[in-house]
Structure formats: structure tokens, C-alpha cells
Amino acid sequence: MSTGYAYETPGRFARGWHVLAFSQELAQGDVKSYTYFEKEIVLFRGYSGEAVAVDAYCPHLGANLGGVGTEVVADSIRCPFHGWQFDKHGDCIAIPYSDTIPERAKGSLASWPLVEKNGFIAIWNDPEGQAPDYELPDIPEWGPDHWGDWVFRRSTVKTRGCEVIENIVDEGHFYSVHGGRPEVFENYFDDNTVTQYSRVRQDLDDPGIRMIIPPGLGIDLEEARANFRATEQKVEPGDNWATYHGPSIMYFYTENPAAPFPYKSWWLNYHTPIDSDTVDLASSVIVAPYGDNELPQEFIDMYPETAHAAFWQDVVIWESKVYRSDPILCAGDGAINKLRKWYEKFYLPKAS
């Protein structure tokens, strides 16, 4: 395999924020175990409400802090083997059978920089061990007092982050995967973000347009599309803004005031690497009426299914394709090579 780009090197993972879990998955006193970046990570929530991520293995004698018998004590995690307690900084703060704590036990458990906002928990990965150099923006509409909590679908997928992120610039795949034709498709690059603005027409009766049907959906996409065509509604496409904040977290905002049920929606899509060939991938949705109208409950229930289906149309392709380091490209493919150069910097030392 070519190693023309740094991210093609096995065992190398991107510097940046990566989602670990949704906030709704971690109650006070909970302890969760994850494997990301080929490392074991433990996430817990103390009784003050703060979430903490640490390496999985106790620096004392190596017990798994996510194993049977682990417990949260106040805002610390207690090892199931000898009862050593560690705070959010990785300091040992108590040993049940000793009045003294070894000096080496201070900061002995590696902790991960963590941010919890917008209903998700993200950790900072940096092979050089440097502090975070960008922030994740707020989504003010998220939350119980606003549009509600995320309705999400997650899966372990045999693909790599470089495959997933290319979707943000891939204009050509709409015709065969999503059953639509982009009327507008633009990309904007910044230091730590890449944005796609699009308007995609879905109501074309065009025999050249195709659509992937992922297995196991909760809705019948073909029937839904046929019903839409039967209404002969020529609805104007909505406006879509998708932005990657760093290498793996995408915020997507869409609104359509011309739809039969005018709506606006936020999606949160992420892919967090488990190893060099596998990612933990999720799509999540919140939706609200556009303007003063109300949305039927049937639409509210159905919309997340259609959003997840749209994302999983891509997933079934990623799972079975191979990566081309030097692809043959044509006009209309989008800024794939520009995206690859932008993406690579998250895999290079910051001094590069």
C-alpha cells in the first residue's frame, strides 16, 4: 500500500477531538470501557456530574479500571483489585490499606483532555501529547429546553477515516448513492474546518439517477420515493451546510421551508478510529418545525430514520471498497485531492 499521505500509515491516528459517547449514555456513577486508537480507555461520570476519561489499566498492578468491581467514589474511580482511587488528573488520592501514597502515584494514571457539550463527550487525541489547539462550537438548539436530545444510530464499520471524510467533497456520488442531483455544491476550507454547502434535488424522474438501499432499514426508501413522485410535488430542495470540525466530527444543518412539512434539523455525524481499519461510526439527529407551523408526530418519528438511512447509503459502500491513494479523477468529482492534503495535517507533527 502506498504511503503517500501520512494517514495511510497503519497505527497512526489523527490529532484532534473525537467523540467517545453521547451524554445520555453516561449517568452519574457509570463506568464505560472503549477501545479507540488501539488503546483501552475508561470513561466515568463522578457524582458532581463531570465526565472523566482515563487509560484503562491501573498503574499499581495493572488491573482493568473498566472491569468487574470497579466503582465511582465521589468524583474518583476505584480500582477493583486493591482499591486505589484516582481523580480526574490521574492522581492517586486514596489507598485503603496504606496511610501514605507513593510520590510516583501522582499523575500516574494517564487522563485524556475531555469536553462535554451539545449532548456528546469528546476526547482529544494527540500523539505528541500537546494540548487542544481548537474548540468545538456550540449547537444552541440542542437540549431538553430546545429541540431535544439526539436520536442516534451507531455501528462498528470496517473502513478508515480517510474514506469517511472524503464524502464532504464528493459531489459525484449523489447521482448513484443518494438518488439526487446537486443544483449547488460548494466547499470552503479553513485551518481546522471544511464545509460543504449544497442544494440537492431529489424529485427528479430521471432514469440515470440511482439510489443505494441499505439493508435493515426501518423504512422502505423505494416506496417513500415512489410515493413522493406520485404526489407530483415539485418541492424546492433545502439548504444544507455540513462542516467537519477537525478530522472526525461533522455538524450538519439543514432547513427546508418549502417542504410539505417545513422543518429544520441538526445532524451530528462522527467516526472515531478503533484501529487502522475500523471506526466507531454514528449519525444523530434533532429536528424542529420551520417557522410557526407544527410537525406531525409521524414526521418527527420518521425523520431520524430517513436521516440515518441517508448516512448508511454511504456506509455500505465504505465497508466493501478499497482505498485508492492515486485515484483517476474527472471533472465533477469534487475537491478530493485538496481535501486529502487538508486532512493529512492532522496526522503530521504540528511543526510540519
C-alpha atoms as one frame of an Amber mdcrd trajectory, in Angstrom:
protein
   0.000   0.000   0.000   1.264   3.465  -0.877   2.171   5.737   1.998   1.942
   8.975   0.014  -0.147  10.542   2.767   0.676  10.332   6.467  -2.796   8.969
   7.282  -2.113   5.892   5.131   0.456   4.659   7.688  -1.033   1.864   9.861
  -1.185   2.690  13.560  -1.183   6.450  13.008  -4.228   8.359  14.269  -5.386
  11.925  13.819  -4.690  14.756  16.197  -7.988  16.342  17.219 -11.303  15.937
  19.011 -13.079  12.582  18.695 -16.478  11.650  20.110 -16.369   8.979  22.798
 -20.070   8.746  23.700 -23.349  10.608  23.866 -24.054  12.271  27.210 -27.313
  10.362  27.575 -25.298   7.121  27.710 -23.368   8.038  30.871 -25.270   8.521
  34.124 -23.709   9.566  37.435 -21.605   6.719  38.787 -21.400   4.938  35.419
 -18.175   3.395  34.146 -17.777   2.563  30.431 -14.947   0.881  28.539 -13.902
   1.690  24.963 -11.185   0.745  22.511 -10.041   3.678  20.388  -6.704   4.476
  18.723  -5.738   0.852  19.520  -5.869   1.775  23.230  -8.188   0.826  26.068
  -9.966   3.840  27.544 -12.299   4.086  30.537 -14.945   6.791  30.822 -16.744
   7.523  34.106 -19.032  10.198  35.500 -18.443  11.404  39.035 -21.231  12.378
  41.378 -20.639  16.080  40.719 -21.693  15.287  37.146 -18.297  15.683  35.489
 -17.209  13.099  32.916 -13.617  11.842  33.019 -11.628   9.673  30.580  -8.529
   7.754  31.691  -6.327   4.944  30.456  -7.817   1.583  31.308  -5.073  -0.081
  33.346  -4.196   0.758  36.927  -0.550   1.916  37.298  -0.297  -0.113  40.514
  -0.528  -3.742  39.334  -2.349  -3.394  36.043  -5.985  -4.163  36.853  -8.581
  -3.049  34.327 -10.389   0.007  35.677 -13.332  -0.872  33.470 -13.515  -4.406
  34.853 -15.844  -6.130  37.276 -15.816  -4.484  40.690 -14.754  -1.017  39.576
 -16.766   1.767  41.192 -17.030   5.530  41.224 -16.386   7.097  44.632 -17.405
  10.769  44.733 -15.500  12.085  41.699 -12.813   9.399  41.575 -12.577   5.893
  40.172 -11.720   3.000  42.482  -9.632   0.108  41.179 -11.331  -3.271  41.705
  -8.060  -5.038  42.587  -6.593  -3.116  45.544  -8.982  -0.194  45.906  -6.610
   2.575  44.817  -8.620   5.686  43.910  -7.706   8.082  41.102  -9.098  11.544
  40.391  -9.654  13.269  37.056  -5.991  14.327  36.905  -4.775  10.744  37.252
  -3.525  11.321  40.787  -3.908   8.537  43.312  -5.836  10.137  46.193  -6.524
   7.154  48.475  -5.267   3.652  49.260  -7.476   1.715  51.704  -4.643  -0.194
  53.387  -1.942   2.498  53.429  -1.632   5.884  55.127   0.937   7.053  52.594
   0.625   7.453  48.845   3.814   6.889  46.813   5.147  10.021  45.141   5.212
   8.159  41.835   1.449   7.673  42.079   0.869  11.372  41.421  -0.281  11.715
  37.827   0.471   8.032  37.293  -2.824   7.278  35.532  -2.962   8.987  32.157
  -6.094  11.082  31.690  -7.464  12.384  28.395  -8.418  16.019  27.697 -12.204
  15.939  27.529 -15.035  18.272  26.580 -18.739  17.627  27.085 -21.123  19.819
  25.140 -24.042  19.605  22.711 -25.039  16.256  24.211 -21.809  14.421  23.444
 -18.484  13.661  25.131 -15.294  14.107  23.103 -11.663  13.431  23.959  -8.537
  14.991  22.499  -6.035  12.674  20.833  -2.538  13.915  20.076   0.399  11.509
  19.641   2.712  14.380  20.648   0.800  14.926  23.875   0.092  18.612  23.222
  -2.968  20.464  24.476  -6.029  21.052  22.265  -5.489  23.789  19.676  -9.084
  24.352  18.551 -12.543  24.287  20.108 -15.749  22.571  19.101 -18.568  25.095
  18.586 -21.888  25.121  20.390 -25.148  23.886  18.881 -27.565  26.186  20.766
 -30.648  24.325  19.518 -29.630  21.068  21.221 -31.097  20.228  24.627 -34.286
  19.438  26.557 -35.340  23.093  26.548 -34.876  23.410  22.801 -35.101  20.753
  20.058 -34.448  17.782  22.330 -31.735  15.141  22.621 -30.022  13.221  19.858
 -31.750  10.264  18.225 -28.748   8.257  17.132 -27.605   5.118  15.394 -24.097
   3.718  15.899 -22.178   0.881  14.320 -18.678  -0.559  14.085 -17.675  -0.221
  10.437 -14.740  -1.754   8.570 -13.413   1.398   6.964 -10.966   4.194   7.661
 -11.430   7.822   8.498  -9.945   8.966   5.204 -12.788   7.202   3.370 -15.499
   8.762   5.500 -14.289  12.353   5.412 -13.996  12.423   1.605 -17.792  12.470
   1.485 -17.673  16.191   2.314 -16.225  16.995  -1.140 -17.569  14.095  -3.235
 -20.154  15.738  -5.481 -20.334  12.857  -7.953 -21.648  10.179  -5.616 -25.063
  11.852  -5.144 -26.238  10.547  -8.536 -25.666   6.875  -7.724 -25.854   6.645
  -3.934 -28.413   9.206  -2.745 -30.708   9.428  -5.759 -30.273  13.144  -6.274
 -28.658  15.791  -8.439 -26.765  18.666  -6.801 -28.010  22.031  -8.029 -25.434
  23.792  -5.840 -22.307  22.185  -4.412 -19.554  24.296  -2.864 -16.671  23.625
  -0.474 -14.894  26.017   1.872 -11.625  25.192   3.645 -10.266  26.760   6.830
  -7.451  25.759   9.190  -9.455  23.216  11.186 -12.727  23.062   9.253 -14.009
  22.074   5.849 -17.580  22.951   4.886 -19.944  21.770   2.198 -22.894  23.913
   1.128 -25.347  22.107  -1.124 -28.835  22.092  -2.554 -29.732  18.639  -3.865
 -32.859  17.968  -5.907 -34.484  14.644  -5.034 -37.730  14.796  -7.028 -36.247
  14.000 -10.448 -37.894  11.392 -12.619 -34.566  10.629 -14.243 -33.649   7.064
 -15.285 -29.969   7.980 -14.874 -30.391   8.592 -11.144 -29.880   5.651  -8.793
 -30.174   5.111  -5.040 -28.489   2.660  -2.677 -30.865   0.731  -0.405 -29.012
  -0.281   2.783 -30.241  -3.492   4.439 -32.057  -3.432   7.771 -33.695  -0.025
   7.483 -36.792   0.885   9.452 -38.336   2.468   6.357 -38.813   1.489   2.715
 -36.817   4.067   0.764 -38.067   2.921  -2.619 -41.700   3.133  -1.512 -41.120
   6.548   0.057 -39.576   7.837  -3.153 -42.374   6.372  -5.282 -44.993   7.992
  -3.063 -43.189  11.302  -3.322 -43.169  11.139  -7.110 -46.848  10.165  -7.177
 -47.787  13.395  -5.440 -46.215  15.325  -8.335 -44.942  17.845  -5.819 -42.016
  19.780  -7.219 -40.627  20.870  -3.886 -37.611  23.129  -3.982 -34.568  21.497
  -2.376 -33.496  22.687   1.047 -30.245  24.331   2.054 -27.588  22.106   3.618
 -24.437  23.103   5.482 -22.090  20.302   6.577 -18.881  21.161   8.447 -16.117
  18.929   9.734 -14.591  20.415  12.868 -11.260  18.656  12.784 -10.730  15.167
  11.380 -13.751  13.238  12.625 -16.728  15.289  13.921 -19.239  16.688  11.452
 -22.074  19.116  12.240 -24.793  19.215   9.570 -27.550  21.810   9.493 -30.413
  21.643   7.008 -33.626  23.573   6.551 -36.446  23.397   4.028 -39.229  25.978
   4.310 -40.762  24.699   1.042 -41.215  21.080   2.137 -44.754  19.718   2.685
 -43.890  19.891   6.403 -41.392  22.780   6.693 -38.556  21.771   9.015 -35.035
  22.465  10.167 -32.621  19.934  11.587 -29.177  19.390  13.053 -27.268  16.176
  12.460 -24.145  15.136  14.324 -22.104  12.511  12.463 -18.789  11.196  13.736
 -16.255   8.465  13.128 -13.789   7.579  15.871 -10.996   5.136  14.930 -10.853
   1.843  16.791  -7.794   0.685  14.859  -6.254   1.391  11.461  -9.062  -0.334
   9.564 -12.143   0.086  11.777 -14.154   3.047  13.038 -16.956   3.576  15.512
 -19.417   5.487  13.365 -22.614   7.244  14.381 -25.270   9.533  12.990 -27.595
  11.501  15.246 -30.461  13.916  14.638 -32.617  16.601  16.239 -35.462  18.205
  14.260 -37.856  21.130  14.734 -40.555  22.978  12.758 -39.505  25.741  10.400
 -41.428  28.877  11.310 -44.731  28.772  13.172 -46.034  25.503  11.762 -46.221
  22.253  13.723 -44.707  18.964  12.650 -46.899  15.847  12.703 -45.686  13.216
  15.150 -45.410  10.773  12.258 -42.904  13.093  10.579 -40.959  13.583  13.817
 -40.732   9.804  14.260 -39.851   9.151  10.629 -37.283  11.893  10.073 -34.413
  10.305  12.070 -34.940   7.061  10.154 -34.575   8.860   6.834 -31.502  10.725
   8.090 -29.820   7.537   9.278 -30.764   5.817   6.012 -29.093   8.595   4.015
 -25.891   8.168   6.022 -25.967   4.387   5.768 -26.250   4.622   1.989 -22.604
   5.697   2.175 -21.672   3.156   4.851 -22.493   0.128   2.695 -20.111   1.494
   0.053 -17.292   2.228   2.508 -17.473  -1.244   4.026 -16.735  -3.011   0.746
 -14.443  -0.618  -1.149 -10.659  -0.247  -1.227  -8.762   2.996  -0.809  -7.078
   4.460  -3.893  -4.047   6.547  -2.982  -3.746   7.898  -6.537  -7.270   7.785
  -7.997  -8.228   8.559 -11.578 -10.381  11.670 -11.246 -12.616  13.569 -13.657
 -14.379  16.930 -13.789 -17.246  16.853 -11.309 -15.555  14.597  -8.739 -15.052
  17.467  -6.323 -12.002  18.695  -4.417 -10.792  15.247  -3.360  -7.061  15.960
  -3.630  -7.448  19.295  -1.805  -9.375  17.532   0.956  -6.677  14.875   1.286
  -3.951  17.493   1.748  -6.094  19.333   4.313  -6.867  16.090   6.172  -3.233
  14.954   6.250  -2.132  17.782   8.530  -3.984  16.177  11.442  -1.605  13.209
  11.097   1.598  15.255  10.945   3.526  16.821  13.837   2.322  20.374  14.387
   5.754  21.717  13.481   5.448  20.185   9.970
